[in-house]
Amino acid sequence: MRSPRPYAPQAGPGAQSLTERRKAATQLDIARAACELFAEHGPDGTTAEDIAHHAGVALRTFYRYFRNKQEAVAPLLAGGGDAWRALLAEEDPGTPLAEALERAVTRALSDLQAIEEGLEVTRGLLRAAADDPALRAVWYRVNQDSEERLVPVIARLVGDGADAVGVRLLAAAATDAIRIALEVWSATDGPVSGPGSPAELAVRCLHDLTGAMPLLRRG
């Protein structure tokens, strides 16, 4: 049986009730606790009980939202994709896609909150995932979900007559550009900003992966 995905974002602004927002906040607290413990002790040295205790919730609350300890990190990982898609969605239709993508990626990975919390947490988590297939599977699934949600955002920017295959390819390439940049950066002690940072690496990956795509040469 597939586990539920309570960390999936809602359809749009105002879609969540107060109860749903509280649930989402609890899930995020659990996710932060899981990431901290995985980074410090590794997945093998961390139990679901440890995560629940660190998050200040009952074990039954943990299992209400997550099937296992690895899945608990998904809300935090998904948040980065949500943020950068939201920035891309702010661009006006008809804006050159190459510029829009680079701007959104750079803003998302240079944002103060991303630097202060998300990037260092992600580095520790991806290092922990190197020896844990279940944790890597969560990372890949979050990226797949993000890619699927990126498709309509890109299609809207392209406008009428968008080539469905081209849109899908661009969504895949843009998602992989960020994923690869974070994976490469996390394996090093590189800085969170400036040369060698996730933002710089992601822009490089984006250029290399998308440079020959027809959608980016429109107009």
Tab-separated table of C-alpha atoms in Angstrom:
chain	number	residue	atom	x	y	z
A	1	MET	CA	0.000	0.000	0.000
A	2	ARG	CA	1.316	3.424	-0.906
A	3	SER	CA	1.679	5.786	1.987
A	4	PRO	CA	-0.319	9.015	2.037
A	5	ARG	CA	1.424	12.239	1.113
A	6	PRO	CA	0.230	14.688	3.768
A	7	TYR	CA	3.083	16.997	2.898
A	8	ALA	CA	1.750	17.686	-0.597
A	9	PRO	CA	0.943	21.394	-1.044
A	10	GLN	CA	-2.652	22.487	-1.367
A	11	ALA	CA	-4.172	23.607	-4.627
A	12	GLY	CA	-3.854	27.335	-4.077
A	13	PRO	CA	-3.910	30.277	-1.676
A	14	GLY	CA	-6.538	29.982	1.031
A	15	ALA	CA	-7.147	26.303	0.304
A	16	GLN	CA	-6.138	25.164	3.781
A	17	SER	CA	-8.357	25.388	6.820
A	18	LEU	CA	-6.969	26.282	10.230
A	19	THR	CA	-6.886	22.597	11.139
A	20	GLU	CA	-4.988	21.755	7.958
A	21	ARG	CA	-2.484	24.534	8.617
A	22	ARG	CA	-1.891	23.188	12.114
A	23	LYS	CA	-1.373	19.708	10.726
A	24	ALA	CA	1.068	21.069	8.154
A	25	ALA	CA	2.966	22.915	10.891
A	26	THR	CA	3.204	19.715	12.942
A	27	GLN	CA	4.483	17.806	9.922
A	28	LEU	CA	7.121	20.461	9.325
A	29	ASP	CA	8.218	20.327	12.974
A	30	ILE	CA	8.613	16.562	12.660
A	31	ALA	CA	10.509	16.984	9.398
A	32	ARG	CA	12.945	19.449	10.957
A	33	ALA	CA	13.528	17.096	13.871
A	34	ALA	CA	14.146	14.173	11.517
A	35	CYS	CA	16.598	16.165	9.409
A	36	GLU	CA	18.542	17.326	12.446
A	37	LEU	CA	18.801	13.833	13.890
A	38	PHE	CA	19.697	12.206	10.584
A	39	ALA	CA	22.447	14.756	10.017
A	40	GLU	CA	23.823	14.238	13.530
A	41	HIS	CA	23.360	10.499	14.061
A	42	GLY	CA	22.575	9.093	10.638
A	43	PRO	CA	19.416	7.184	9.697
A	44	ASP	CA	20.665	4.000	11.351
A	45	GLY	CA	21.250	5.839	14.613
A	46	THR	CA	17.832	7.478	14.623
A	47	THR	CA	14.458	5.932	15.391
A	48	ALA	CA	10.938	7.165	14.851
A	49	GLU	CA	10.700	7.456	18.644
A	50	ASP	CA	13.760	9.718	18.648
A	51	ILE	CA	12.225	11.953	16.005
A	52	ALA	CA	8.880	12.189	17.778
A	53	HIS	CA	10.567	13.048	21.076
A	54	HIS	CA	12.803	15.663	19.427
A	55	ALA	CA	9.761	17.219	17.737
A	56	GLY	CA	7.769	17.222	20.972
A	57	VAL	CA	4.969	14.993	19.698
A	58	ALA	CA	3.637	11.580	20.624
A	59	LEU	CA	4.801	8.574	18.624
A	60	ARG	CA	1.221	7.960	17.504
A	61	THR	CA	1.185	11.488	16.089
A	62	PHE	CA	4.315	10.702	14.108
A	63	TYR	CA	2.713	7.616	12.580
A	64	ARG	CA	-0.464	9.524	11.866
A	65	TYR	CA	1.467	11.450	9.221
A	66	PHE	CA	4.372	9.249	8.171
A	67	ARG	CA	4.800	5.568	7.462
A	68	ASN	CA	8.466	5.459	8.474
A	69	LYS	CA	11.300	7.656	9.686
A	70	GLN	CA	12.701	8.372	6.219
A	71	GLU	CA	9.408	9.743	4.923
A	72	ALA	CA	9.373	12.271	7.744
A	73	VAL	CA	11.884	14.483	5.912
A	74	ALA	CA	9.643	14.971	2.862
A	75	PRO	CA	7.837	18.175	3.988
A	76	LEU	CA	11.104	20.037	4.431
A	77	LEU	CA	12.528	18.819	1.144
A	78	ALA	CA	9.303	19.617	-0.697
A	79	GLY	CA	9.330	23.174	0.639
A	80	GLY	CA	12.305	24.148	-1.514
A	81	GLY	CA	10.548	23.053	-4.689
A	82	ASP	CA	7.363	24.821	-3.647
A	83	ALA	CA	9.301	28.039	-3.123
A	84	TRP	CA	11.067	28.079	-6.462
A	85	ARG	CA	7.950	27.139	-8.429
A	86	ALA	CA	6.102	29.988	-6.733
A	87	LEU	CA	8.834	32.407	-7.794
A	88	LEU	CA	8.676	31.144	-11.363
A	89	ALA	CA	4.883	31.481	-11.333
A	90	GLU	CA	5.316	35.196	-10.582
A	91	GLU	CA	6.852	35.726	-14.032
A	92	ASP	CA	4.615	37.140	-16.752
A	93	PRO	CA	3.585	34.919	-19.672
A	94	GLY	CA	5.789	35.629	-22.647
A	95	THR	CA	8.857	36.389	-20.531
A	96	PRO	CA	11.887	34.690	-22.109
A	97	LEU	CA	11.974	31.303	-20.407
A	98	ALA	CA	15.736	31.162	-19.997
A	99	GLU	CA	15.673	34.437	-18.075
A	100	ALA	CA	12.636	33.460	-16.010
A	101	LEU	CA	14.084	30.097	-15.001
A	102	GLU	CA	17.488	31.490	-14.094
A	103	ARG	CA	15.942	34.322	-12.100
A	104	ALA	CA	13.645	31.986	-10.135
A	105	VAL	CA	16.389	29.473	-9.402
A	106	THR	CA	18.810	32.174	-8.281
A	107	ARG	CA	16.236	33.863	-6.059
A	108	ALA	CA	15.140	30.604	-4.471
A	109	LEU	CA	18.666	29.432	-3.636
A	110	SER	CA	19.873	32.875	-2.551
A	111	ASP	CA	16.897	33.660	-0.316
A	112	LEU	CA	17.917	34.479	3.257
A	113	GLN	CA	15.635	31.826	4.732
A	114	ALA	CA	16.989	29.187	2.349
A	115	ILE	CA	20.532	30.052	3.372
A	116	GLU	CA	19.837	30.202	7.091
A	117	GLU	CA	17.853	26.969	7.300
A	118	GLY	CA	17.153	25.025	4.173
A	119	LEU	CA	20.546	24.715	2.525
A	120	GLU	CA	22.552	23.520	5.511
A	121	VAL	CA	19.770	21.131	6.501
A	122	THR	CA	19.690	19.781	2.962
A	123	ARG	CA	23.456	19.300	2.954
A	124	GLY	CA	23.341	17.238	6.124
A	125	LEU	CA	20.373	15.261	4.888
A	126	LEU	CA	21.856	14.427	1.491
A	127	ARG	CA	25.066	13.321	3.132
A	128	ALA	CA	23.050	11.031	5.373
A	129	ALA	CA	21.142	9.724	2.349
A	130	ALA	CA	24.345	8.560	0.666
A	131	ASP	CA	24.209	5.298	2.602
A	132	ASP	CA	20.452	5.002	3.026
A	133	PRO	CA	18.440	3.877	-0.032
A	134	ALA	CA	15.103	4.607	1.637
A	135	LEU	CA	16.133	8.191	2.356
A	136	ARG	CA	17.377	8.649	-1.209
A	137	ALA	CA	14.056	7.296	-2.477
A	138	VAL	CA	12.236	10.058	-0.596
A	139	TRP	CA	14.567	12.652	-2.125
A	140	TYR	CA	13.953	11.333	-5.629
A	141	ARG	CA	10.200	11.153	-5.090
A	142	VAL	CA	10.060	14.742	-3.869
A	143	ASN	CA	11.945	15.812	-6.987
A	144	GLN	CA	9.592	13.825	-9.207
A	145	ASP	CA	6.591	15.462	-7.544
A	146	SER	CA	8.188	18.881	-8.024
A	147	GLU	CA	8.824	18.172	-11.705
A	148	GLU	CA	5.189	17.209	-12.269
A	149	ARG	CA	3.953	20.379	-10.567
A	150	LEU	CA	6.363	22.463	-12.618
A	151	VAL	CA	4.798	21.415	-15.935
A	152	PRO	CA	1.684	23.661	-15.737
A	153	VAL	CA	3.793	26.582	-14.518
A	154	ILE	CA	6.027	26.371	-17.578
A	155	ALA	CA	3.076	25.759	-19.894
A	156	ARG	CA	1.438	28.965	-18.647
A	157	LEU	CA	4.612	30.958	-19.316
A	158	VAL	CA	4.950	29.507	-22.801
A	159	GLY	CA	1.328	30.303	-23.625
A	160	ASP	CA	-1.008	28.954	-26.277
A	161	GLY	CA	0.401	26.331	-28.576
A	162	ALA	CA	3.015	25.119	-26.115
A	163	ASP	CA	4.647	21.892	-27.251
A	164	ALA	CA	3.722	19.325	-24.601
A	165	VAL	CA	6.908	17.315	-25.067
A	166	GLY	CA	9.073	20.411	-24.915
A	167	VAL	CA	7.360	21.583	-21.736
A	168	ARG	CA	7.862	18.205	-20.090
A	169	LEU	CA	11.516	18.107	-21.110
A	170	LEU	CA	12.125	21.599	-19.769
A	171	ALA	CA	10.402	20.780	-16.470
A	172	ALA	CA	12.560	17.678	-16.105
A	173	ALA	CA	15.772	19.517	-16.973
A	174	ALA	CA	15.074	22.438	-14.641
A	175	THR	CA	14.238	20.115	-11.766
A	176	ASP	CA	17.350	18.033	-12.372
A	177	ALA	CA	19.501	21.144	-12.566
A	178	ILE	CA	18.600	22.034	-8.992
A	179	ARG	CA	18.769	18.428	-7.787
A	180	ILE	CA	22.219	17.841	-9.239
A	181	ALA	CA	23.514	21.176	-7.965
A	182	LEU	CA	22.372	20.396	-4.427
A	183	GLU	CA	23.778	16.858	-4.545
A	184	VAL	CA	27.176	18.028	-5.804
A	185	TRP	CA	27.320	20.918	-3.345
A	186	SER	CA	26.251	18.739	-0.407
A	187	ALA	CA	29.187	16.406	-0.976
A	188	THR	CA	31.569	19.318	-0.424
A	189	ASP	CA	32.163	22.028	2.147
A	190	GLY	CA	31.276	24.697	-0.404
A	191	PRO	CA	29.764	28.017	0.673
A	192	VAL	CA	26.041	28.751	0.760
A	193	SER	CA	26.526	31.859	-1.369
A	194	GLY	CA	28.945	33.123	-3.989
A	195	PRO	CA	31.260	30.947	-6.099
A	196	GLY	CA	30.629	27.258	-5.573
A	197	SER	CA	27.250	27.855	-3.940
A	198	PRO	CA	24.058	25.956	-4.811
A	199	ALA	CA	22.736	28.978	-6.709
A	200	GLU	CA	25.809	29.233	-8.914
A	201	LEU	CA	25.939	25.477	-9.517
A	202	ALA	CA	22.230	25.333	-10.321
A	203	VAL	CA	22.507	28.092	-12.919
A	204	ARG	CA	25.443	26.278	-14.521
A	205	CYS	CA	23.495	23.012	-14.606
A	206	LEU	CA	20.463	24.844	-15.979
A	207	HIS	CA	22.486	26.336	-18.837
A	208	ASP	CA	24.122	23.010	-19.697
A	209	LEU	CA	20.901	20.994	-19.590
A	210	THR	CA	18.593	23.422	-21.368
A	211	GLY	CA	20.837	25.394	-23.728
A	212	ALA	CA	19.761	23.524	-26.867
A	213	MET	CA	16.058	23.302	-26.077
A	214	PRO	CA	13.777	24.869	-28.721
A	215	LEU	CA	11.445	26.361	-26.089
A	216	LEU	CA	14.264	28.584	-24.865
A	217	ARG	CA	14.950	29.847	-28.380
A	218	ARG	CA	11.383	30.942	-29.101
A	219	GLY	CA	11.059	34.483	-30.273
